[in-house]
PDB file of C-alpha atoms in Angstrom:
ATOM      1  CA  MET K  29     -32.329 -16.371  -5.970  1.00 47.00           C
ATOM      2  CA  SER K  30     -29.509 -14.976  -8.122  1.00 43.00           C
ATOM      3  CA  PRO K  31     -28.022 -11.510  -7.328  1.00 43.00           C
ATOM      4  CA  VAL K  32     -29.256 -10.202 -10.705  1.00 40.00           C
ATOM      5  CA  VAL K  33     -32.827 -11.336 -10.088  1.00 40.00           C
ATOM      6  CA  LEU K  34     -32.719 -10.054  -6.507  1.00 41.00           C
ATOM      7  CA  ALA K  35     -31.506  -6.604  -7.628  1.00 43.00           C
ATOM      8  CA  ALA K  36     -34.192  -6.440 -10.309  1.00 46.00           C
ATOM      9  CA  SER K  37     -36.836  -7.411  -7.767  1.00 47.00           C
ATOM     10  CA  ARG K  38     -35.716  -4.656  -5.401  1.00 46.00           C
ATOM     11  CA  ARG K  39     -35.895  -2.064  -8.179  1.00 44.00           C
ATOM     12  CA  MET K  40     -39.370  -3.218  -9.218  1.00 45.00           C
ATOM     13  CA  LEU K  41     -40.572  -3.051  -5.615  1.00 44.00           C
ATOM     14  CA  ALA K  42     -39.133   0.474  -5.276  1.00 42.00           C
ATOM     15  CA  ARG K  43     -40.946   1.608  -8.396  1.00 44.00           C
ATOM     16  CA  VAL K  44     -44.371   0.331  -7.386  1.00 41.00           C
ATOM     17  CA  LEU K  45     -44.215   1.365  -3.740  1.00 41.00           C
ATOM     18  CA  VAL K  46     -43.903   5.108  -4.189  1.00 40.00           C
ATOM     19  CA  ALA K  47     -46.479   5.476  -1.452  1.00 35.00           C
ATOM     20  CA  ALA K  48     -44.120   3.699   0.946  1.00 41.00           C
ATOM     21  CA  ALA K  49     -41.339   6.110   0.036  1.00 41.00           C
ATOM     22  CA  ALA K  50     -43.711   8.987   0.593  1.00 39.00           C
ATOM     23  CA  ALA K  51     -44.268   7.735   4.114  1.00 36.00           C
ATOM     24  CA  ALA K  52     -40.623   8.553   4.814  1.00 46.00           C
ATOM     25  CA  VAL K  53     -41.001  12.174   3.753  1.00 51.00           C
ATOM     26  CA  VAL K  54     -38.113  14.349   4.902  1.00 54.00           C
ATOM     27  CA  SER K  55     -39.518  16.551   7.640  1.00 45.00           C
ATOM     28  CA  CYS K  56     -38.124  20.019   8.286  1.00 50.00           C
ATOM     29  CA  GLY K  57     -41.196  22.029   9.169  1.00 47.00           C
ATOM     30  CA  ASN K  58     -43.071  21.208   5.945  1.00 49.00           C
ATOM     31  CA  ASP K  59     -45.907  23.650   5.491  1.00 53.00           C
ATOM     32  CA  GLU K  60     -47.495  22.372   2.293  1.00 55.00           C
ATOM     33  CA  ALA K  61     -50.094  19.670   1.851  1.00 60.00           C
ATOM     34  CA  GLY K  62     -50.244  17.220  -1.005  1.00 70.00           C
ATOM     35  CA  PRO K  63     -48.040  14.435  -2.369  1.00 87.00           C
ATOM     36  CA  PRO K  64     -44.307  14.715  -1.804  1.00 95.00           C
ATOM     37  CA  PHE K  65     -41.757  15.876  -4.338  1.00 98.00           C
ATOM     38  CA  ILE K  66     -39.936  12.615  -5.189  1.00 98.00           C
ATOM     39  CA  VAL K  67     -36.158  12.714  -5.582  1.00 98.00           C
ATOM     40  CA  GLY K  68     -34.864   9.625  -7.363  1.00 98.00           C
ATOM     41  CA  ALA K  69     -31.600   7.763  -6.785  1.00 98.00           C
ATOM     42  CA  GLY K  70     -29.893   5.113  -8.852  1.00 96.00           C
ATOM     43  CA  ASP K  71     -27.958   2.143  -7.492  1.00 96.00           C
ATOM     44  CA  ALA K  72     -24.610   3.929  -7.012  1.00 96.00           C
ATOM     45  CA  VAL K  73     -23.712   5.271  -3.567  1.00 97.00           C
ATOM     46  CA  GLU K  74     -23.033   8.684  -5.101  1.00 97.00           C
ATOM     47  CA  SER K  75     -26.544   8.791  -6.542  1.00 97.00           C
ATOM     48  CA  ARG K  76     -28.096   8.119  -3.123  1.00 98.00           C
ATOM     49  CA  VAL K  77     -25.889  10.743  -1.435  1.00 98.00           C
ATOM     50  CA  LEU K  78     -26.832  13.372  -4.010  1.00 98.00           C
ATOM     51  CA  ALA K  79     -30.519  12.481  -3.721  1.00 98.00           C
ATOM     52  CA  GLU K  80     -30.418  12.917   0.046  1.00 98.00           C
ATOM     53  CA  ILE K  81     -28.580  16.260  -0.253  1.00 98.00           C
ATOM     54  CA  TYR K  82     -31.110  17.663  -2.725  1.00 98.00           C
ATOM     55  CA  ALA K  83     -34.067  16.234  -0.811  1.00 98.00           C
ATOM     56  CA  GLY K  84     -32.794  17.635   2.481  1.00 98.00           C
ATOM     57  CA  ALA K  85     -32.127  21.062   1.002  1.00 98.00           C
ATOM     58  CA  LEU K  86     -35.589  21.276  -0.564  1.00 98.00           C
ATOM     59  CA  ALA K  87     -37.284  20.007   2.602  1.00 98.00           C
ATOM     60  CA  ARG K  88     -35.784  22.949   4.471  1.00 97.00           C
ATOM     61  CA  THR K  89     -37.821  25.270   2.255  1.00 97.00           C
ATOM     62  CA  GLY K  90     -41.031  23.645   3.546  1.00 97.00           C
ATOM     63  CA  LEU K  91     -41.517  21.341   0.564  1.00 97.00           C
ATOM     64  CA  PRO K  92     -42.684  17.788   1.388  1.00 97.00           C
ATOM     65  CA  VAL K  93     -39.977  15.559  -0.084  1.00 98.00           C
ATOM     66  CA  ALA K  94     -39.285  11.816  -0.314  1.00 98.00           C
ATOM     67  CA  VAL K  95     -36.347   9.856  -1.745  1.00 98.00           C
ATOM     68  CA  LEU K  96     -37.002   6.852  -3.988  1.00 98.00           C
ATOM     69  CA  PRO K  97     -33.766   4.781  -4.156  1.00 96.00           C
ATOM     70  CA  GLU K  98     -32.450   1.791  -6.120  1.00 96.00           C
ATOM     71  CA  LEU K  99     -33.802   2.885  -9.492  1.00 97.00           C
ATOM     72  CA  GLY K 100     -30.994   1.210 -11.432  1.00 95.00           C
ATOM     73  CA  GLU K 101     -28.474   2.717 -13.820  1.00 93.00           C
ATOM     74  CA  ARG K 102     -28.596   6.004 -15.743  1.00 94.00           C
ATOM     75  CA  ALA K 103     -31.091   4.852 -18.388  1.00 94.00           C
ATOM     76  CA  ASP K 104     -33.419   3.539 -15.678  1.00 96.00           C
ATOM     77  CA  TYR K 105     -33.604   6.592 -13.435  1.00 96.00           C
ATOM     78  CA  LEU K 106     -33.737   9.018 -16.350  1.00 96.00           C
ATOM     79  CA  ALA K 107     -36.661   7.004 -17.720  1.00 97.00           C
ATOM     80  CA  ALA K 108     -38.351   7.358 -14.313  1.00 97.00           C
ATOM     81  CA  LEU K 109     -37.743  11.108 -14.489  1.00 97.00           C
ATOM     82  CA  ASP K 110     -39.099  11.321 -18.025  1.00 95.00           C
ATOM     83  CA  ALA K 111     -42.203   9.364 -17.030  1.00 96.00           C
ATOM     84  CA  GLY K 112     -42.826  11.554 -13.986  1.00 96.00           C
ATOM     85  CA  ARG K 113     -42.321   8.769 -11.425  1.00 97.00           C
ATOM     86  CA  VAL K 114     -39.636  10.971  -9.873  1.00 98.00           C
ATOM     87  CA  ALA K 115     -39.222  14.746 -10.065  1.00 98.00           C
ATOM     88  CA  LEU K 116     -35.445  15.189  -9.707  1.00 98.00           C
ATOM     89  CA  VAL K 117     -32.227  13.168  -9.917  1.00 98.00           C
ATOM     90  CA  GLY K 118     -28.564  14.060  -9.420  1.00 98.00           C
ATOM     91  CA  GLU K 119     -26.298  13.722 -12.440  1.00 98.00           C
ATOM     92  CA  HIS K 120     -22.977  14.699 -14.038  1.00 98.00           C
ATOM     93  CA  THR K 121     -23.061  17.381 -16.726  1.00 98.00           C
ATOM     94  CA  GLY K 122     -20.907  15.580 -19.301  1.00 96.00           C
ATOM     95  CA  GLU K 123     -22.563  12.192 -18.988  1.00 95.00           C
ATOM     96  CA  LEU K 124     -26.024  13.734 -19.039  1.00 97.00           C
ATOM     97  CA  LEU K 125     -25.081  15.604 -22.213  1.00 97.00           C
ATOM     98  CA  ALA K 126     -23.738  12.406 -23.794  1.00 94.00           C
ATOM     99  CA  HIS K 127     -26.996  10.627 -22.931  1.00 95.00           C
ATOM    100  CA  TYR K 128     -29.113  13.216 -24.734  1.00 96.00           C
ATOM    101  CA  ASP K 129     -26.652  14.339 -27.450  1.00 96.00           C
ATOM    102  CA  SER K 130     -23.905  11.816 -28.139  1.00 92.00           C
ATOM    103  CA  GLY K 131     -22.616  13.953 -31.004  1.00 93.00           C
ATOM    104  CA  SER K 132     -21.774  17.029 -28.933  1.00 95.00           C
ATOM    105  CA  ALA K 133     -18.091  18.001 -29.056  1.00 95.00           C
ATOM    106  CA  ALA K 134     -18.325  20.256 -25.968  1.00 97.00           C
ATOM    107  CA  ARG K 135     -15.599  19.614 -23.390  1.00 97.00           C
ATOM    108  CA  THR K 136     -15.125  22.613 -21.068  1.00 98.00           C
ATOM    109  CA  PRO K 137     -17.568  23.166 -18.182  1.00 98.00           C
ATOM    110  CA  SER K 138     -19.261  26.193 -19.768  1.00 97.00           C
ATOM    111  CA  ASP K 139     -19.561  24.609 -23.222  1.00 98.00           C
ATOM    112  CA  VAL K 140     -20.925  21.378 -21.749  1.00 98.00           C
ATOM    113  CA  VAL K 141     -23.614  23.234 -19.789  1.00 98.00           C
ATOM    114  CA  GLU K 142     -24.536  25.309 -22.846  1.00 98.00           C
ATOM    115  CA  ASP K 143     -24.985  22.192 -25.008  1.00 98.00           C
ATOM    116  CA  LEU K 144     -26.755  20.363 -22.185  1.00 98.00           C
ATOM    117  CA  ASN K 145     -29.377  23.091 -21.864  1.00 97.00           C
ATOM    118  CA  ARG K 146     -30.003  22.825 -25.616  1.00 97.00           C
ATOM    119  CA  SER K 147     -30.228  19.042 -25.616  1.00 97.00           C
ATOM    120  CA  LEU K 148     -32.541  18.388 -22.663  1.00 97.00           C
ATOM    121  CA  PRO K 149     -35.952  16.998 -23.605  1.00 95.00           C
ATOM    122  CA  GLU K 150     -38.947  19.288 -23.336  1.00 94.00           C
ATOM    123  CA  GLY K 151     -40.048  19.428 -19.728  1.00 95.00           C
ATOM    124  CA  LEU K 152     -36.641  18.864 -18.114  1.00 97.00           C
ATOM    125  CA  VAL K 153     -34.287  21.563 -16.813  1.00 98.00           C
ATOM    126  CA  VAL K 154     -31.107  21.813 -14.765  1.00 98.00           C
ATOM    127  CA  SER K 155     -30.048  24.375 -12.197  1.00 98.00           C
ATOM    128  CA  ASP K 156     -26.457  25.502 -11.602  1.00 98.00           C
ATOM    129  CA  PRO K 157     -23.758  22.821 -11.754  1.00 98.00           C
ATOM    130  CA  ALA K 158     -21.463  22.411  -8.770  1.00 98.00           C
ATOM    131  CA  ASP K 159     -18.311  24.046 -10.130  1.00 97.00           C
ATOM    132  CA  GLY K 160     -16.302  22.750  -7.175  1.00 97.00           C
ATOM    133  CA  THR K 161     -16.865  19.141  -8.219  1.00 97.00           C
ATOM    134  CA  ASP K 162     -14.770  17.351 -10.827  1.00 96.00           C
ATOM    135  CA  LEU K 163     -15.955  13.810 -11.503  1.00 95.00           C
ATOM    136  CA  ARG K 164     -14.016  13.297 -14.726  1.00 95.00           C
ATOM    137  CA  PRO K 165     -12.113  10.042 -15.289  1.00 94.00           C
ATOM    138  CA  ARG K 166      -8.410  10.231 -14.420  1.00 94.00           C
ATOM    139  CA  VAL K 167      -5.519   9.163 -16.662  1.00 95.00           C
ATOM    140  CA  LEU K 168      -2.666   7.342 -14.932  1.00 95.00           C
ATOM    141  CA  VAL K 169       0.875   6.296 -15.834  1.00 96.00           C
ATOM    142  CA  THR K 170       3.585   4.845 -13.639  1.00 96.00           C
ATOM    143  CA  ALA K 171       5.720   7.364 -11.763  1.00 95.00           C
ATOM    144  CA  GLU K 172       8.745   5.904 -13.534  1.00 95.00           C
ATOM    145  CA  ALA K 173       7.201   6.507 -16.978  1.00 95.00           C
ATOM    146  CA  ALA K 174       6.182  10.045 -15.999  1.00 96.00           C
ATOM    147  CA  ARG K 175       9.784  10.853 -15.013  1.00 96.00           C
ATOM    148  CA  ARG K 176      11.349   9.104 -17.983  1.00 94.00           C
ATOM    149  CA  ASP K 177       9.095  10.746 -20.574  1.00 94.00           C
ATOM    150  CA  ASP K 178       8.675  14.065 -18.696  1.00 95.00           C
ATOM    151  CA  VAL K 179       4.887  13.691 -18.741  1.00 96.00           C
ATOM    152  CA  ASP K 180       2.674  15.417 -16.168  1.00 96.00           C
ATOM    153  CA  SER K 181      -0.499  16.084 -18.169  1.00 97.00           C
ATOM    154  CA  VAL K 182      -2.828  14.380 -20.607  1.00 97.00           C
ATOM    155  CA  ALA K 183      -1.793  16.945 -23.236  1.00 96.00           C
ATOM    156  CA  GLU K 184       1.856  15.872 -22.887  1.00 96.00           C
ATOM    157  CA  LEU K 185       0.852  12.215 -23.153  1.00 96.00           C
ATOM    158  CA  ALA K 186      -1.291  12.726 -26.277  1.00 95.00           C
ATOM    159  CA  PRO K 187       1.518  12.549 -28.889  1.00 95.00           C
ATOM    160  CA  ARG K 188       2.465   9.106 -27.550  1.00 94.00           C
ATOM    161  CA  CYS K 189      -1.029   7.642 -27.168  1.00 95.00           C
ATOM    162  CA  ALA K 190      -0.868   5.699 -30.440  1.00 95.00           C
ATOM    163  CA  GLU K 191       2.090   3.742 -29.002  1.00 95.00           C
ATOM    164  CA  LEU K 192       0.350   2.863 -25.744  1.00 96.00           C
ATOM    165  CA  ARG K 193      -2.153   0.264 -24.678  1.00 96.00           C
ATOM    166  CA  ALA K 194      -4.563   1.636 -22.078  1.00 96.00           C
ATOM    167  CA  GLY K 195      -6.251  -0.158 -19.224  1.00 95.00           C
ATOM    168  CA  LEU K 196      -9.753   0.940 -18.241  1.00 94.00           C
ATOM    169  CA  ALA K 197     -11.356   0.515 -14.819  1.00 92.00           C
ATOM    170  CA  PRO K 198     -14.376   1.952 -12.969  1.00 90.00           C
ATOM    171  CA  ALA K 199     -14.075   3.971  -9.790  1.00 86.00           C
ATOM    172  CA  PRO K 200     -16.235   2.459  -7.055  1.00 86.00           C
ATOM    173  CA  ASP K 201     -19.598   3.874  -6.004  1.00 92.00           C
ATOM    174  CA  VAL K 202     -19.860   6.797  -8.458  1.00 92.00           C
ATOM    175  CA  LEU K 203     -22.250   7.286 -11.361  1.00 90.00           C
ATOM    176  CA  ARG K 204     -21.222   4.981 -14.180  1.00 83.00           C
ATOM    177  CA  VAL K 205     -19.130   6.342 -17.059  1.00 78.00           C
ATOM    178  CA  PRO K 206     -18.819   4.760 -20.550  1.00 74.00           C
ATOM    179  CA  ALA K 207     -16.742   1.603 -20.843  1.00 71.00           C
ATOM    180  CA  VAL K 208     -14.294   3.521 -23.043  1.00 75.00           C
ATOM    181  CA  PRO K 209     -14.100   7.195 -21.961  1.00 81.00           C
ATOM    182  CA  GLN K 210     -13.204   9.562 -24.768  1.00 86.00           C
ATOM    183  CA  VAL K 211      -9.838  11.301 -24.366  1.00 92.00           C
ATOM    184  CA  ALA K 212      -9.658  14.055 -26.997  1.00 93.00           C
ATOM    185  CA  GLY K 213      -6.448  13.993 -29.042  1.00 93.00           C
ATOM    186  CA  CYS K 214      -5.422  10.662 -27.545  1.00 93.00           C
ATOM    187  CA  ASP K 215      -6.151   7.527 -29.593  1.00 93.00           C
ATOM    188  CA  PHE K 216      -4.655   4.597 -27.729  1.00 95.00           C
ATOM    189  CA  ALA K 217      -3.256   1.603 -29.578  1.00 95.00           C
ATOM    190  CA  GLY K 218      -5.841  -0.506 -27.777  1.00 94.00           C
ATOM    191  CA  GLU K 219      -7.859  -0.793 -24.593  1.00 94.00           C
ATOM    192  CA  THR K 220      -8.057  -3.538 -21.997  1.00 95.00           C
ATOM    193  CA  PRO K 221     -10.927  -3.469 -19.474  1.00 94.00           C
ATOM    194  CA  PHE K 222     -10.305  -4.389 -15.832  1.00 94.00           C
ATOM    195  CA  ALA K 223     -12.856  -5.224 -13.175  1.00 91.00           C
ATOM    196  CA  ASP K 224     -11.458  -2.726 -10.679  1.00 90.00           C
ATOM    197  CA  ALA K 225      -8.802  -0.064 -10.238  1.00 91.00           C
ATOM    198  CA  MET K 226      -6.430  -2.316  -8.250  1.00 92.00           C
ATOM    199  CA  ALA K 227      -6.264  -4.791 -11.129  1.00 94.00           C
ATOM    200  CA  LEU K 228      -5.495  -1.855 -13.426  1.00 94.00           C
ATOM    201  CA  ARG K 229      -2.727  -0.696 -11.072  1.00 93.00           C
ATOM    202  CA  ASN K 230      -1.105  -4.127 -11.157  1.00 94.00           C
ATOM    203  CA  ALA K 231      -1.248  -4.181 -14.963  1.00 96.00           C
ATOM    204  CA  LEU K 232       0.425  -0.758 -15.120  1.00 95.00           C
ATOM    205  CA  LEU K 233       3.188  -1.816 -12.744  1.00 95.00           C
ATOM    206  CA  ASP K 234       3.933  -5.016 -14.698  1.00 94.00           C
ATOM    207  CA  SER K 235       3.737  -3.125 -18.029  1.00 94.00           C
ATOM    208  CA  SER K 236       0.808  -5.131 -19.379  1.00 95.00           C
ATOM    209  CA  VAL K 237      -0.644  -1.712 -20.189  1.00 97.00           C
ATOM    210  CA  GLN K 238       1.215   1.592 -20.426  1.00 96.00           C
ATOM    211  CA  ALA K 239      -1.573   3.983 -19.449  1.00 96.00           C
ATOM    212  CA  GLY K 240      -4.691   3.722 -17.344  1.00 94.00           C
ATOM    213  CA  VAL K 241      -8.064   5.452 -17.233  1.00 94.00           C
ATOM    214  CA  VAL K 242     -10.054   5.250 -13.988  1.00 92.00           C
ATOM    215  CA  GLY K 243     -13.671   6.345 -14.243  1.00 90.00           C
ATOM    216  CA  GLY K 244     -13.789   8.879 -11.441  1.00 88.00           C
ATOM    217  CA  PRO K 245     -11.839  10.833  -8.820  1.00 86.00           C
ATOM    218  CA  SER K 246      -8.541   9.246  -7.829  1.00 79.00           C
ATOM    219  CA  ALA K 247      -9.348  10.102  -4.184  1.00 81.00           C
ATOM    220  CA  LEU K 248     -11.839   7.218  -4.204  1.00 81.00           C
ATOM    221  CA  THR K 249      -9.038   4.847  -5.168  1.00 78.00           C
ATOM    222  CA  ALA K 250      -6.204   6.379  -3.132  1.00 77.00           C
ATOM    223  CA  ALA K 251      -4.443   3.050  -2.512  1.00 79.00           C
ATOM    224  CA  VAL K 252      -4.385   2.451  -6.245  1.00 82.00           C
ATOM    225  CA  THR K 253      -2.312   5.522  -7.102  1.00 85.00           C
ATOM    226  CA  GLU K 254       0.716   4.562  -4.983  1.00 85.00           C
ATOM    227  CA  GLY K 255       3.623   4.350  -7.416  1.00 86.00           C
ATOM    228  CA  LEU K 256       1.532   5.958 -10.150  1.00 94.00           C
ATOM    229  CA  THR K 257       1.139   9.510 -11.460  1.00 95.00           C
ATOM    230  CA  VAL K 258      -2.310  11.023 -11.994  1.00 94.00           C
ATOM    231  CA  LEU K 259      -2.014  13.266 -15.038  1.00 96.00           C
ATOM    232  CA  THR K 260      -3.502  16.751 -14.952  1.00 96.00           C
ATOM    233  CA  ASP K 261      -6.050  17.775 -17.583  1.00 96.00           C
ATOM    234  CA  ALA K 262      -6.334  21.550 -17.661  1.00 96.00           C
ATOM    235  CA  ASP K 263      -7.356  21.442 -21.339  1.00 95.00           C
ATOM    236  CA  TYR K 264     -10.316  19.103 -20.753  1.00 97.00           C
ATOM    237  CA  ALA K 265      -9.221  16.268 -22.994  1.00 96.00           C
ATOM    238  CA  LEU K 266     -11.730  14.437 -20.830  1.00 96.00           C
ATOM    239  CA  ARG K 267     -15.133  16.131 -20.931  1.00 96.00           C
ATOM    240  CA  ALA K 268     -16.176  18.168 -17.896  1.00 97.00           C
ATOM    241  CA  GLU K 269     -18.212  16.238 -15.334  1.00 97.00           C
ATOM    242  CA  ASN K 270     -19.738  18.511 -12.696  1.00 98.00           C
ATOM    243  CA  VAL K 271     -22.539  17.436 -10.383  1.00 98.00           C
ATOM    244  CA  VAL K 272     -25.911  18.880 -11.399  1.00 98.00           C
ATOM    245  CA  PRO K 273     -29.577  18.246 -10.526  1.00 98.00           C
ATOM    246  CA  VAL K 274     -31.947  17.631 -13.433  1.00 98.00           C
ATOM    247  CA  PHE K 275     -35.634  18.011 -12.693  1.00 98.00           C
ATOM    248  CA  ARG K 276     -39.071  18.375 -14.184  1.00 98.00           C
ATOM    249  CA  LYS K 277     -39.889  21.910 -15.294  1.00 96.00           C
ATOM    250  CA  GLY K 278     -42.492  23.880 -13.380  1.00 95.00           C
ATOM    251  CA  LEU K 279     -42.396  21.888 -10.136  1.00 96.00           C
ATOM    252  CA  LEU K 280     -39.999  24.154  -8.239  1.00 97.00           C
ATOM    253  CA  ASP K 281     -40.443  27.887  -7.707  1.00 97.00           C
ATOM    254  CA  ASP K 282     -37.581  30.394  -7.872  1.00 97.00           C
ATOM    255  CA  GLN K 283     -36.888  30.151  -4.140  1.00 97.00           C
ATOM    256  CA  ARG K 284     -36.331  26.389  -4.370  1.00 98.00           C
ATOM    257  CA  VAL K 285     -34.232  26.597  -7.508  1.00 98.00           C
ATOM    258  CA  ARG K 286     -32.055  29.124  -5.659  1.00 98.00           C
ATOM    259  CA  LYS K 287     -31.733  26.577  -2.847  1.00 98.00           C
ATOM    260  CA  LEU K 288     -30.375  24.045  -5.336  1.00 98.00           C
ATOM    261  CA  ASN K 289     -27.984  26.714  -6.597  1.00 98.00           C
ATOM    262  CA  TYR K 290     -26.746  27.327  -3.054  1.00 98.00           C
ATOM    263  CA  VAL K 291     -25.993  23.613  -2.782  1.00 98.00           C
ATOM    264  CA  ALA K 292     -24.065  23.820  -6.049  1.00 98.00           C
ATOM    265  CA  GLY K 293     -22.029  26.712  -4.715  1.00 98.00           C
ATOM    266  CA  GLU K 294     -20.878  24.718  -1.669  1.00 98.00           C
ATOM    267  CA  LEU K 295     -20.342  21.145  -2.867  1.00 98.00           C
ATOM    268  CA  THR K 296     -16.764  20.067  -3.649  1.00 97.00           C
ATOM    269  CA  THR K 297     -15.160  16.892  -4.958  1.00 96.00           C
ATOM    270  CA  ASP K 298     -13.395  16.206  -1.677  1.00 95.00           C
ATOM    271  CA  GLU K 299     -16.585  16.582   0.356  1.00 97.00           C
ATOM    272  CA  LEU K 300     -18.570  14.370  -2.001  1.00 97.00           C
ATOM    273  CA  VAL K 301     -15.860  11.694  -1.939  1.00 95.00           C
ATOM    274  CA  GLU K 302     -15.813  11.770   1.866  1.00 96.00           C
ATOM    275  CA  MET K 303     -19.609  11.379   2.012  1.00 97.00           C
ATOM    276  CA  ILE K 304     -19.463   8.459  -0.435  1.00 96.00           C
ATOM    277  CA  ARG K 305     -16.791   6.806   1.720  1.00 94.00           C
ATOM    278  CA  ARG K 306     -18.869   7.218   4.875  1.00 96.00           C
ATOM    279  CA  VAL K 307     -21.956   5.662   3.278  1.00 97.00           C
ATOM    280  CA  ARG K 308     -19.830   2.874   1.783  1.00 93.00           C
ATOM    281  CA  ASP K 309     -18.586   2.187   5.321  1.00 94.00           C
ATOM    282  CA  GLY K 310     -22.121   1.842   6.647  1.00 96.00           C
ATOM    283  CA  ALA K 311     -23.387   5.327   7.511  1.00 97.00           C
ATOM    284  CA  ALA K 312     -26.935   6.256   6.472  1.00 98.00           C
ATOM    285  CA  ALA K 313     -26.956   8.486   3.402  1.00 98.00           C
ATOM    286  CA  ALA K 314     -29.675  10.709   4.884  1.00 98.00           C
ATOM    287  CA  GLU K 315     -27.628  11.328   8.037  1.00 98.00           C
ATOM    288  CA  VAL K 316     -24.466  12.062   6.058  1.00 98.00           C
ATOM    289  CA  ALA K 317     -26.346  14.515   3.830  1.00 98.00           C
ATOM    290  CA  ARG K 318     -27.993  16.195   6.828  1.00 98.00           C
ATOM    291  CA  ALA K 319     -24.616  16.738   8.498  1.00 98.00           C
ATOM    292  CA  TRP K 320     -23.222  18.289   5.303  1.00 98.00           C
ATOM    293  CA  LEU K 321     -26.220  20.610   4.912  1.00 98.00           C
ATOM    294  CA  ASP K 322     -25.913  21.674   8.548  1.00 98.00           C
ATOM    295  CA  ALA K 323     -22.178  22.340   8.191  1.00 98.00           C
ATOM    296  CA  HIS K 324     -22.833  24.648   5.243  1.00 98.00           C
ATOM    297  CA  GLY K 325     -25.845  26.423   6.703  1.00 97.00           C
ATOM    298  CA  LEU K 326     -28.156  25.055   4.045  1.00 95.00           C
TER     299      LEU K 326
END
């Protein structure tokens, strides 16, 4: 059986066996009867980690909770949310906004959240975003080019973008970003896609491309940035991407929404990256999430 067919079969099985997922309800002194609150997760490691964090946090309020994993990419798990097959999924503010309102020009964290709240379909809401997380793509140039052109930020690179060909590569294990991330004020001469960040690094070092865009935190691709400079982006040329839960309206009371907000107040990029690494290396996502919740008293 081909990998594509096998993956599709796993997703179909996950969707029809909600009862099996419910059998693995997170147990932390649940005091309510009835079917569990289903937290959905896509195929990315980050999605599963976030699902386990939210599920664990809500379970500690006495809510029966189960995690339904392997729901596919963004369109798939948001469709499951819209249809009521799951009640909550973890997302990024900017990408969620782009999914529901591709025309929004919002870029800063506050503007993105404001537009996101306006664009969500009836029946869906978000709680507080995790301000300590920054899942935006990163723009890279070689260290030599950064010194030569005195460039440390995306804003300083912008006037030269029309002269540069950019390479594009995904960061591993995070929620998928568009094939061509938008960099405000920076229209590259062209874009070349690469299968992974290491291939992009090699192209930068041999000058096949003059700039690179990696679709997530550079900490997930630390080996890639050796000999390269990660440009800062204080002006949000790349739209804000903070972790946020999106869930069906009316299913969580104020106490449980506050619990999600407490999670948002504690979660950081570095901690999320470390959890993703641990799961990628073989740790169980539920155990990793439980340890994080314990460490933060959640």
